[in-house]
Every structure is written in C-alpha cells, then in structure tokens.
Amino acid sequence: MSQVPLHIAAEFPPRSLEEWRRLVDKDLKGKPFTSLQSPLEGGLSLQPLYVQQDEAPAPPPPGVAPYLRGTQVLGHTEGGWLLCQEYSEPDVAHAAQALKTDLERGTQGVWLCLGDSRGIPVKDEATLAKLLADVPLARTPVHLEPEAAHLSTANLLLSVAAKAGVAKSALSGSLGVDPLAILAREGSLPGGVSARLTEAAPLVTTLRESAPELRVMLVSTRAYADAGATSVHELAWAIATGVEYLRGMERAGVSPDVAARSVQFALSVGGQFFPEIAKLRAARLLWAKVVAASGGSPDAQAMRLHARTATANKTQRDPWVNILRTTTESFAAVVAGADSVSTSPFDEALGTPDEGARRLARNTQLILRDESSLNRVADPSGGSYYLEQLTSDIARAAWDELRRIEGMGGMEQALATGDIARVLAETRAARDKAVRTRKQPIVGVSEFPFLGEAPVRREARASATATAGLRPTRVAESFEALRDASDRYLATTGRRPFAFLASLGTVAEHTTRSTWVANALGAGGIESREKHGFADPAATVAAFAESGATLAVISGPDTLYPEWVPALTAQLKARGARTVAVAGRPGEHEAAFRAVGVDLFIYAGADLVALLTSLQAQLGVA
C-alpha cells in the first residue's frame, strides 16, 4: 500500500472552525445546521461539535467549592469510590445471607431499602439485628431508606449498634429521614413535612457531635426517577428537596451549616451516558450554591452523593442486556465522581435477584476499579469541552426548574398540588411515544428481539399496594405486554402467532426491508415465516396457502409495489388471508392499496405497539 503524501495529509483537516462550518454546510445540501443537533429530554440539545470557545469558565480543581469536579482533592485515587450495594429482598433471612456473601466478596457498604411493599420487612429491633448479624458496623457504612417510620427505624439502627458494642463515633452511613419521599410515594404525609423535620432536628444536632460520619437526612430521587423523570427534573427536584429540608431544619433551630452536613443525596443514573455524568457534576455545583446562599461554610457545601443504576430502563425480556446497561451507568457514576455507587442485578425487574446476578453486579464495579483503573484519575471528565458545557446547560435548566418550584411554595406544595405528577405524566407520554415509534429503541425488546430466548425465572415480588402517589414504571412495559400475550398463545396452542412474509424481488432488493419488518413483528411476539425471491403473484400465493398463515406481510422495494400489491393482495385475500399488511410508507398509493384490500402499513415512525396490538387481535392472541 502506498503512503499518503505528507502534504495531502497535512492539509486534510479543516484549518479553522469557520472552514469546518463551510464544509458542513456544503455536505448538508441546503438542510439547516440545526438538523445536526440531537434533542435531549428536559428541553436541551447536543451540538454536533464542541470546541474550546464552548467551554464554561474553568471551575476550581477537585476538593474546592463549589465542588463541580468532586468533593475530594485527590478524587478516587486514594482507595476509590465506595462499592455500596442496595438490598430490597422481601425475606429477611435471604437478605442477611446476601449481605454476608457480598461483604465477604468485595462490597464495602450496604444500602437497605426497608418496608413491607418494596423492601425488606423490618418492624422491630430483633429483625434488624438479624439482618445485620454479619455486618461489621464499625467499619461498614450502613444506609437506610425506609418506606415509613423514618425516625423509629433510625433509632433501631442506633440501638442495634449500641447492643453490639459499637460506639456512635464509629458509625457511618445515613439514617434515611426523607419525609418528602413518603409524600411522593404515598400521595400523603400526615402532619406534613415541617412536623417530621421538627421531630428529626434533635437527632441531627446530637449525631453531628457524637457520630459525624452518620447522616440523618436523605434526599432520594428514587420515586421521581422510577416514575419517569428526566435528568433535569430529577436534579432540580433533588435540590428543591434539599432546600426544603434546610429551611425546615432552620425553623426547628438547626443552622444550615449543621443541617447541610447531615444530608445524604441519592440519585439514579440512566442510560444517557454523558448527560448522566453532567447531571451528577451539576448536582454538586447547585447544592454548593444553595448551601452557600444559606450561609453554610465551604465544608458544609460538599454534597455526599450516592448514585444508583436506574430501574425504569431495565427489561424483563432479554434481561442479560441489563448487564450492559448497568455497566454503562456505573461507569458514568464513577466518572462523575459519585462518593458511592450501587449496581443493580440484571434480573431485578423479574423479582428477587439470585446470588449469581448479585455477583455480576458486584464484579462490574470491581472491574471498573481494579482492572479499568478508573480510580487512578482525580477527575476523568474534567476539561472536556463537551462535558463542561453540558454540565453548565443541565445546571442552568435545573436551576430554572428549581426557581419554578420555589415560586410555587416549595417541593411539598408542588407534590401536594399534583404539579410533579402532571410534569411526570407529560414526560412519560412523550417518552412512551418515542418508545412506541422506536425512536427510543430498547435492545432485546423493541429492537432485535429473540423469540427463542430461554426465560429467566425469579421469585416474583408481591405487588406493591396501590397508592395515590407516583407510580413506578418501566419504558419496556408496552412491548413486554405484547410478548407476554404471545407466550400465553404459545402455551395454549403449541406455536407462536406467525405471519407469512412475502418478500418481493431479489435478495439484494428486499433484504433490508424484510429484515426490518421481521424484527418489528418479533417485537410483538409474531414469528415471520420468510419466503424469498418470488417471480410472480401466483408463486407467492401458492407459498402462502401452503404456510397455513392468516396474516400476510408484503415486503420489497417501493418500485415493485404499484404493480404487485393490487393483484397480490386480491389473490392473498381469496386464498384465506384475513389480514394483508404492506411494509413501508404507502405515500400517494395509500388510497389505491386500501381499496384493493390492504389492511395496514408497517413503517419506521409508526406507532408499532398499536400496529402489533391490532395484528395480535386479528391473529386471535388474547
């Protein structure tokens, strides 16, 4: 192979941003430059290129307020972040064994989701002591996230530690007092937030001196993230919650400086890699500004941040893909400088995770730390024009939302009046539309489904009690419901619902579209009995009749449709096709095609869930 002449190689890159822009405009051939922007949820958009002039003013180095680059001077280089797994098993003995096993094999901290409907049922001191029997409390951070009775649960932990001979000064973690989380989850909060904060104030003051590493208050965005919040809304509502707690504590006689040092934050990390990094960085920045404005010292401005992998984007179908999702999310959390990270087991959406799934989750972080060396750089994302600007954009958007919430009277009012539920409903509707049209694809579910996958079985959790609060949801639910119906049909009839795929033209002519439509049908649990290279309608109809199908899908190049579709549709209907679909947009031929009996069209951008639901109904799938 000959070498590229050096003078050509040297001249190939554009010499300036202006020259690059001229070349881009030429390649766009009249389309606006804005067509290269990628929209993000929350009203933001990504530019196709970021350069030095886009970078926000350089923030202070790590460990210096406002802590955008992390709260530790050396980042994770001294020991790494805390591998802090979360547990919500409904069986106490099972949960206790999981804690013991994980702590023996690399987990450093534990996060306990407690409650009857969504967590570990702990109602008394004896039960909590049983759960923590093999947890060395003096060196293991323990975080509580109870569904209710926050103060009594906090006192249970303090009592268990005291009876185990562990001094308060040795305890670390958080006690999970988060009254706004109850209001968000349940839809009501007897006594209101102010009363709960007044009750917690003495504990905040006492433990600030006796247990400085044990935080009383929790700001968890679990309820919002699980209900479909965007990154901007999740961040804004987290800060708004923190503001409400600082304000309430001050009314109860606790200074903002002391109160801020007693707050633990816990945010979810979703699948948008760079925006999620920017969200966590922006969280530290905004919290520092809030605490500073409240009179808090630079030390009090440092956010204690726990990051958990998201729940809303996990799937029950092809759950192995969840391993890849949680790896990306854990990676983002670490790069963003989270103090502690929990990686959810890949089978969590199916029920109670097994030991193998917890092991994979645990080892995900161990590999990121010990093999990928992510703990050897203080701020891996610092200095990126893209990330610095994206952090600034997200921070500004979240600040605007925070101001809107404050204008309503604060987070409690926003929840009580239904404003948060309204925003979430709008967000879910927009996201659901993107999912149903596959503009937001879900690998293994709406894209590249594998109908022959062996099911992963787990012990199902009891259904959570219905409340008036925010309802958790997963983006894959609509497609998974179609697959569930297909499974029931298979169990009843011994076969899956299927379609005869009439592929027209040569393989080169039809393969792209035929592959696409077979993939789309598979997302609804409908198999494709594919036939290739038909020379005329008669051969196509003969193959259809032999297949025993009642659904025929015509797929091929657009140029063949005007000639083939009318005659072929009539003959297919005559030979028993109850439904005839055409792959692709009909354009100007729609009226003519429908007139000859075409029932529907399957094309990119259509509401695929609605189409598949209709096809299932016509195939007798209940």
Coordinates of C-alpha atoms in Angstrom, one line a residue, residues 3-498:
Q3 CA 1.9 6.1 1.6
V4 CA -0.4 9.1 1.6
P5 CA 1.7 12.2 0.5
L6 CA 2.5 14.2 3.6
H7 CA 1.4 17.5 2.1
I8 CA -2.1 16.0 1.5
A9 CA -2.3 14.5 5.0
A10 CA -1.3 17.8 6.5
E11 CA -4.0 19.8 4.5
F12 CA -6.8 17.3 5.1
P13 CA -8.1 18.6 8.4
P14 CA -10.0 22.0 8.2
R15 CA -7.8 24.8 9.3
S16 CA -10.5 26.7 11.3
L17 CA -13.9 26.3 12.7
E18 CA -15.2 28.6 10.0
E19 CA -13.8 26.3 7.3
W20 CA -15.3 23.3 9.0
R21 CA -18.7 25.1 9.1
R22 CA -18.4 25.8 5.4
L23 CA -17.7 22.2 4.6
V24 CA -20.6 21.1 6.8
D25 CA -23.0 23.4 5.1
K26 CA -21.8 22.1 1.7
D27 CA -22.5 18.5 2.8
L28 CA -25.9 19.3 4.3
K29 CA -27.0 20.4 0.8
G30 CA -29.5 23.0 1.9
K31 CA -30.6 21.4 5.2
P32 CA -30.2 23.7 8.2
F33 CA -27.3 23.3 10.5
T34 CA -29.7 22.8 13.4
S35 CA -30.6 19.4 11.8
L36 CA -27.4 18.1 13.2
Q37 CA -28.4 18.9 16.8
S38 CA -29.6 16.0 18.9
P39 CA -32.5 16.7 21.2
L40 CA -32.3 15.6 24.9
E41 CA -35.1 15.3 27.4
G42 CA -35.5 18.3 29.5
G43 CA -35.5 20.8 26.6
L44 CA -31.8 20.5 25.9
S45 CA -30.0 19.6 22.8
L46 CA -26.5 18.4 21.8
Q47 CA -24.4 20.2 19.3
P48 CA -22.5 18.2 16.6
L49 CA -19.2 19.6 17.7
Y50 CA -17.8 21.3 20.9
V51 CA -14.7 23.4 20.8
Q52 CA -12.8 25.4 23.4
Q53 CA -14.9 28.5 23.0
D54 CA -17.9 26.5 24.1
E55 CA -16.3 25.6 27.4
A56 CA -17.7 27.2 30.5
P57 CA -15.3 29.2 32.7
A58 CA -12.8 26.7 34.2
P59 CA -14.1 25.5 37.6
P60 CA -11.9 25.2 40.7
P61 CA -9.9 21.9 41.0
P62 CA -11.4 18.9 42.8
G63 CA -12.0 19.3 46.5
V64 CA -12.6 23.1 46.3
A65 CA -16.1 24.7 46.5
P66 CA -18.4 24.6 44.5
Y67 CA -17.2 21.0 44.0
L68 CA -18.2 20.6 40.4
R69 CA -15.1 18.5 40.0
G70 CA -15.7 16.4 43.1
T71 CA -15.5 16.9 46.9
Q72 CA -12.2 15.1 47.4
V73 CA -8.9 16.8 46.4
L74 CA -7.5 13.5 45.0
G75 CA -10.8 12.2 43.8
H76 CA -11.0 8.4 44.0
T77 CA -7.2 8.0 43.7
E78 CA -6.9 7.2 47.4
G79 CA -8.9 3.9 47.8
G80 CA -11.6 4.5 45.1
W81 CA -15.3 5.1 45.5
L82 CA -17.4 3.1 47.9
L83 CA -18.9 0.0 46.4
C84 CA -22.3 0.2 48.2
Q85 CA -24.9 -2.3 47.1
E86 CA -28.6 -1.9 47.6
Y87 CA -30.9 -4.6 49.0
S88 CA -34.7 -4.9 49.0
E89 CA -35.3 -8.7 49.3
P90 CA -38.7 -9.4 50.9
D91 CA -37.2 -12.2 53.0
V92 CA -35.0 -11.1 55.9
A93 CA -33.0 -14.3 56.1
H94 CA -32.3 -14.2 52.4
A95 CA -31.3 -10.6 52.6
A96 CA -29.0 -11.3 55.6
Q97 CA -27.2 -14.0 53.7
A98 CA -26.9 -11.7 50.6
L99 CA -25.3 -9.1 52.8
K100 CA -22.8 -11.6 54.3
T101 CA -21.8 -13.0 51.0
D102 CA -21.4 -9.7 49.2
L103 CA -19.3 -8.1 52.1
E104 CA -17.0 -11.1 52.0
R105 CA -16.5 -10.7 48.3
G106 CA -15.9 -7.0 47.7
T107 CA -18.9 -4.9 48.7
Q108 CA -17.8 -2.1 51.1
G109 CA -21.1 -0.6 52.1
V110 CA -24.8 -1.6 52.2
W111 CA -27.9 0.3 51.3
L112 CA -31.1 -1.1 52.9
C113 CA -34.5 -0.4 51.3
L114 CA -36.9 -1.2 54.2
G115 CA -40.6 -1.7 54.1
D116 CA -43.4 -4.2 53.5
S117 CA -44.3 -3.3 49.9
R118 CA -41.0 -2.5 48.2
G119 CA -38.2 -3.6 50.6
I120 CA -37.0 -5.7 53.5
P121 CA -39.8 -6.0 56.1
V122 CA -38.1 -4.8 59.3
K123 CA -40.5 -3.8 62.1
D124 CA -38.5 -4.3 65.2
E125 CA -35.0 -4.3 66.7
A126 CA -34.7 -8.1 66.7
T127 CA -35.4 -8.3 63.0
L128 CA -32.9 -5.6 62.2
A129 CA -30.3 -7.3 64.4
K130 CA -30.9 -10.5 62.5
L131 CA -30.5 -8.7 59.2
L132 CA -27.2 -7.0 60.3
A133 CA -25.8 -10.0 62.2
D134 CA -22.8 -10.4 59.9
V135 CA -22.3 -6.8 59.1
P136 CA -19.3 -5.2 60.9
L137 CA -20.9 -2.0 61.8
A138 CA -17.7 -0.3 63.0
R139 CA -16.2 -0.4 59.5
T140 CA -19.2 -0.8 57.2
P141 CA -21.2 2.2 56.1
V142 CA -24.9 1.4 56.5
H143 CA -27.5 3.4 54.7
L144 CA -31.2 3.1 55.5
E145 CA -34.0 4.0 53.1
P146 CA -37.3 3.1 54.9
E147 CA -40.7 3.5 53.3
A148 CA -42.1 5.0 56.5
A149 CA -41.5 5.5 60.2
H150 CA -38.1 7.0 59.4
L151 CA -37.2 8.1 62.9
S152 CA -38.1 4.9 64.7
T153 CA -36.2 2.9 62.1
A154 CA -33.2 5.2 62.6
N155 CA -33.4 4.6 66.3
L156 CA -33.5 0.8 65.7
L157 CA -30.1 1.0 64.0
L158 CA -28.6 3.1 66.8
S159 CA -29.9 0.6 69.3
V160 CA -28.6 -2.4 67.4
A161 CA -25.2 -0.8 67.2
A162 CA -25.1 0.1 70.9
K163 CA -26.0 -3.5 71.9
A164 CA -23.3 -4.8 69.6
G165 CA -20.8 -2.6 71.4
V166 CA -20.2 -0.3 68.5
A167 CA -19.6 3.4 69.5
K168 CA -21.7 6.0 67.7
S169 CA -18.5 7.7 66.7
A170 CA -17.6 4.6 64.7
L171 CA -20.8 4.5 62.7
S172 CA -21.1 5.8 59.2
G173 CA -23.7 5.9 56.5
S174 CA -27.2 7.5 56.7
L175 CA -30.4 7.0 58.5
G176 CA -32.8 7.8 55.7
V177 CA -35.1 10.5 57.1
D178 CA -36.8 11.7 53.9
P179 CA -40.4 12.9 54.5
L180 CA -40.9 14.2 51.0
A181 CA -40.1 10.8 49.6
I182 CA -43.1 9.5 51.6
L183 CA -45.3 12.2 50.2
A184 CA -44.1 11.5 46.7
R185 CA -44.6 7.7 47.0
E186 CA -47.8 7.6 49.0
G187 CA -49.5 10.8 48.0
S188 CA -50.0 12.0 51.5
L189 CA -47.9 12.8 54.6
P190 CA -49.8 13.0 57.9
G191 CA -48.6 16.1 59.9
G192 CA -46.7 17.5 56.9
V193 CA -43.0 17.9 56.2
S194 CA -42.4 20.6 58.8
A195 CA -43.6 18.3 61.7
R196 CA -41.3 15.5 60.5
L197 CA -38.3 17.8 60.3
T198 CA -39.0 19.2 63.8
E199 CA -39.0 15.7 65.1
A200 CA -35.7 14.9 63.4
A201 CA -33.9 18.1 64.4
P202 CA -32.7 16.8 67.9
L203 CA -31.2 13.7 66.3
V204 CA -29.4 15.9 63.7
T205 CA -27.9 18.1 66.4
T206 CA -26.9 15.1 68.6
L207 CA -25.3 13.0 65.9
R208 CA -23.4 15.9 64.4
E209 CA -21.2 15.8 67.5
S210 CA -21.4 12.1 68.5
A211 CA -21.5 10.4 65.1
P212 CA -20.1 12.9 62.5
E213 CA -20.0 10.3 59.7
L214 CA -23.6 9.3 60.2
R215 CA -26.1 11.5 58.3
V216 CA -29.7 11.7 59.4
M217 CA -31.4 13.2 56.4
L218 CA -31.8 11.6 53.0
V219 CA -32.7 13.2 49.6
S220 CA -33.6 10.3 47.4
T221 CA -34.9 10.8 43.9
R222 CA -36.0 7.1 43.6
A223 CA -39.7 7.9 43.4
Y224 CA -39.2 10.5 40.6
A225 CA -36.7 8.5 38.6
D226 CA -38.7 5.4 38.8
A227 CA -41.8 7.3 37.7
G228 CA -40.0 8.6 34.6
A229 CA -38.4 11.9 35.5
T230 CA -35.9 13.5 33.1
S231 CA -32.4 14.1 34.2
V232 CA -33.1 17.9 34.5
H233 CA -36.3 17.3 36.6
E234 CA -34.6 14.7 38.8
L235 CA -31.8 17.1 39.6
A236 CA -34.0 20.1 40.1
W237 CA -36.3 18.2 42.5
A238 CA -33.4 16.8 44.4
I239 CA -32.1 20.3 45.1
A240 CA -35.6 21.6 45.8
T241 CA -36.0 18.8 48.4
G242 CA -32.7 19.8 50.0
V243 CA -33.8 23.4 50.1
E244 CA -37.0 22.4 51.9
Y245 CA -35.0 20.4 54.4
L246 CA -32.6 23.2 55.1
R247 CA -35.5 25.6 55.6
G248 CA -37.4 23.2 57.8
M249 CA -34.3 22.5 59.9
E250 CA -33.6 26.1 60.4
R251 CA -37.2 26.7 61.7
A252 CA -36.5 23.8 64.1
G253 CA -33.4 25.6 65.4
V254 CA -30.7 23.8 63.3
S255 CA -28.4 26.0 61.4
P256 CA -28.0 25.5 57.6
D257 CA -24.3 24.7 58.2
V258 CA -25.2 21.8 60.6
A259 CA -28.2 20.7 58.6
A260 CA -26.3 20.5 55.3
R261 CA -23.7 18.3 56.8
S262 CA -26.4 15.9 57.8
V263 CA -27.9 15.4 54.3
Q264 CA -27.2 12.4 52.1
F265 CA -28.2 12.5 48.4
A266 CA -29.1 9.5 46.3
L267 CA -29.7 10.0 42.6
S268 CA -30.4 7.5 39.8
V269 CA -28.2 7.2 36.8
G270 CA -29.9 6.3 33.5
G271 CA -28.7 5.2 30.1
Q272 CA -27.7 8.5 28.5
F273 CA -24.1 8.3 29.3
F274 CA -22.7 11.8 29.0
P275 CA -25.9 13.7 30.2
E276 CA -25.9 11.5 33.3
I277 CA -22.3 12.4 34.1
A278 CA -23.1 16.0 33.6
K279 CA -26.2 15.7 35.9
L280 CA -24.1 14.4 38.8
R281 CA -21.5 17.0 38.4
A282 CA -24.2 19.7 38.2
A283 CA -25.8 18.3 41.4
R284 CA -22.7 19.1 43.4
L285 CA -22.5 22.5 41.9
L286 CA -26.1 23.5 42.6
W287 CA -26.1 22.1 46.1
A288 CA -22.9 24.1 46.9
K289 CA -24.5 27.3 45.7
V290 CA -27.7 26.6 47.7
V291 CA -25.8 25.9 50.9
A292 CA -23.5 28.9 50.3
A293 CA -26.5 31.2 49.8
S294 CA -28.0 29.8 53.1
G295 CA -24.8 30.8 55.0
G296 CA -23.2 27.4 55.0
S297 CA -19.4 27.1 55.2
P298 CA -17.4 25.6 52.2
D299 CA -17.1 22.3 54.1
A300 CA -20.9 22.2 54.5
Q301 CA -21.3 22.8 50.8
A302 CA -19.8 19.5 49.9
M303 CA -22.5 17.1 48.7
R304 CA -22.4 13.5 49.9
L305 CA -23.6 11.7 46.8
H306 CA -24.8 8.1 46.3
A307 CA -25.5 7.0 42.7
R308 CA -27.7 4.0 41.8
T309 CA -28.2 2.5 38.4
A310 CA -31.7 3.2 37.1
T311 CA -34.8 1.0 37.3
A312 CA -37.1 2.5 34.7
N313 CA -34.9 1.4 31.7
K314 CA -34.4 -2.2 32.8
T315 CA -36.2 -5.0 30.9
Q316 CA -37.7 -8.4 31.8
R317 CA -37.2 -9.6 28.2
D318 CA -33.6 -10.4 27.3
P319 CA -32.6 -9.3 30.8
W320 CA -29.0 -10.1 30.0
V321 CA -28.8 -6.8 28.2
N322 CA -29.4 -5.2 31.6
I323 CA -25.8 -6.1 32.4
L324 CA -24.6 -3.8 29.7
R325 CA -26.9 -1.1 30.8
T326 CA -25.8 -1.2 34.4
T327 CA -22.1 -1.3 33.3
T328 CA -22.6 1.9 31.3
E329 CA -24.5 3.5 34.2
S330 CA -21.9 2.5 36.8
F331 CA -19.2 3.8 34.6
A332 CA -21.0 7.2 34.3
A333 CA -21.4 7.4 38.0
V334 CA -17.8 6.8 38.7
V335 CA -16.6 9.2 36.0
A336 CA -18.9 11.8 37.5
G337 CA -17.2 11.4 40.9
A338 CA -20.1 9.8 43.0
D339 CA -19.0 9.0 46.5
S340 CA -20.7 5.6 46.5
V341 CA -22.3 3.6 43.7
S342 CA -24.7 0.7 43.6
T343 CA -25.1 -1.5 40.6
S344 CA -28.5 -3.3 40.3
P345 CA -28.5 -7.0 39.5
F346 CA -29.6 -7.7 35.9
D347 CA -32.6 -9.7 37.0
E348 CA -34.1 -7.2 39.4
A349 CA -37.0 -6.4 37.1
L350 CA -38.1 -10.1 37.3
G351 CA -38.2 -10.4 41.0
T352 CA -35.7 -11.3 43.8
P353 CA -32.2 -11.3 42.3
D354 CA -30.2 -14.5 42.8
E355 CA -26.6 -14.8 44.0
G356 CA -25.2 -15.0 40.5
A357 CA -26.8 -11.8 39.4
R358 CA -25.6 -10.0 42.6
R359 CA -22.1 -11.3 41.9
L360 CA -22.2 -9.9 38.4
A361 CA -23.4 -6.6 39.7
R362 CA -20.7 -6.5 42.4
N363 CA -17.9 -7.5 40.0
T364 CA -19.0 -4.8 37.5
Q365 CA -17.6 -2.2 39.9
L366 CA -14.6 -4.2 40.9
I367 CA -13.6 -4.5 37.3
L368 CA -14.1 -0.7 36.8
R369 CA -11.9 -0.1 39.8
D370 CA -9.3 -2.9 39.7
E371 CA -8.9 -3.6 36.0
S372 CA -10.0 -0.5 34.3
S373 CA -8.2 1.8 36.8
L374 CA -11.0 4.4 37.0
N375 CA -9.8 5.3 40.5
R376 CA -6.4 6.5 39.3
V377 CA -7.5 9.9 37.9
A378 CA -9.0 12.5 40.2
D379 CA -11.5 13.9 37.7
P380 CA -11.7 11.8 34.5
S381 CA -14.3 14.1 32.9
G382 CA -12.7 17.4 33.7
G383 CA -11.6 19.6 30.8
S384 CA -13.8 18.1 28.2
Y385 CA -15.4 21.0 26.2
Y386 CA -18.4 18.8 25.7
L387 CA -18.9 17.7 29.3
E388 CA -18.1 21.1 30.8
Q389 CA -20.7 22.8 28.6
L390 CA -23.2 20.1 29.0
T391 CA -22.8 20.3 32.8
S392 CA -23.4 24.0 32.6
D393 CA -26.5 23.5 30.4
I394 CA -28.1 21.0 32.7
A395 CA -27.3 23.0 35.8
R396 CA -29.0 26.1 34.3
A397 CA -32.0 24.1 33.2
A398 CA -32.4 22.5 36.6
W399 CA -31.9 25.9 38.3
D400 CA -34.8 27.3 36.2
E401 CA -37.0 24.4 37.3
L402 CA -35.9 24.9 40.9
R403 CA -36.9 28.5 40.7
R404 CA -40.3 27.4 39.3
I405 CA -40.8 25.0 42.2
E406 CA -39.8 27.7 44.8
G407 CA -42.2 30.1 43.1
M408 CA -45.0 27.6 43.9
G409 CA -44.0 27.5 47.6
G410 CA -41.5 24.7 47.5
M411 CA -41.4 20.9 46.9
E412 CA -44.1 20.0 49.4
Q413 CA -46.6 22.3 47.6
A414 CA -45.5 21.0 44.2
L415 CA -46.2 17.4 45.3
A416 CA -49.4 18.1 47.2
T417 CA -51.0 20.1 44.4
G418 CA -50.2 17.5 41.8
D419 CA -47.7 19.6 39.8
I420 CA -45.0 17.0 40.0
A421 CA -47.4 14.3 38.9
R422 CA -48.5 16.5 36.0
V423 CA -44.9 17.0 34.8
L424 CA -44.2 13.3 35.1
A425 CA -47.3 12.4 33.1
E426 CA -46.2 14.7 30.3
T427 CA -42.7 13.3 30.3
R428 CA -44.0 9.7 30.3
A429 CA -46.3 10.5 27.4
A430 CA -43.5 11.9 25.3
R431 CA -41.2 9.1 26.2
D432 CA -43.8 6.4 25.6
K433 CA -44.4 7.9 22.1
A434 CA -40.7 7.7 21.4
V435 CA -40.6 4.1 22.6
R436 CA -43.7 3.0 20.7
T437 CA -42.3 4.5 17.5
R438 CA -38.9 3.1 18.2
K439 CA -37.3 6.5 18.1
Q440 CA -36.1 5.4 21.5
P441 CA -35.1 1.8 20.9
I442 CA -34.9 -0.9 23.6
V443 CA -32.4 -3.5 22.6
G444 CA -33.7 -7.0 23.0
V445 CA -37.3 -5.8 23.3
S446 CA -38.4 -3.4 20.6
E447 CA -35.2 -3.9 18.6
F448 CA -33.5 -7.2 17.9
P449 CA -35.9 -9.4 19.9
F450 CA -35.1 -13.1 20.2
L451 CA -38.3 -15.0 20.4
G452 CA -36.4 -18.2 21.2
E453 CA -34.8 -16.9 24.3
A454 CA -34.9 -19.1 27.4
P455 CA -37.0 -17.4 30.0
V456 CA -35.2 -16.2 33.2
R457 CA -37.3 -17.2 36.2
R458 CA -37.1 -15.5 39.6
E459 CA -39.3 -15.5 42.6
A460 CA -41.8 -12.8 42.0
R461 CA -42.3 -10.0 44.5
A462 CA -45.7 -9.3 45.9
S463 CA -47.4 -6.5 44.1
A464 CA -46.9 -3.1 45.8
T465 CA -50.0 -1.7 47.4
A466 CA -51.7 0.9 45.2
T467 CA -51.3 4.4 46.5
A468 CA -52.2 7.9 45.4
G469 CA -48.6 8.7 44.9
L470 CA -46.2 8.4 42.0
R471 CA -46.3 5.1 40.2
P472 CA -43.1 3.3 39.2
T473 CA -42.9 2.4 35.5
R474 CA -40.5 0.8 33.0
V475 CA -40.2 2.0 29.5
A476 CA -40.4 -1.5 28.1
E477 CA -43.7 -2.4 29.6
S478 CA -45.9 -1.9 26.5
F479 CA -43.7 -4.1 24.3
E480 CA -43.3 -6.7 27.1
A481 CA -47.1 -7.0 27.4
L482 CA -47.2 -8.0 23.7
R483 CA -44.6 -10.6 24.3
D484 CA -46.4 -11.9 27.4
A485 CA -49.6 -12.3 25.2
S486 CA -47.5 -14.2 22.6
D487 CA -46.2 -16.5 25.4
R488 CA -49.7 -17.3 26.5
Y489 CA -50.7 -18.1 22.9
L490 CA -47.7 -20.4 22.6
A491 CA -48.7 -22.2 25.9
T492 CA -52.3 -22.7 24.7
T493 CA -51.7 -23.6 21.0
G494 CA -48.2 -25.0 21.0
R495 CA -47.0 -22.4 18.5
R496 CA -46.5 -18.7 18.3
P497 CA -48.6 -16.4 16.2
F498 CA -46.9 -16.0 12.8

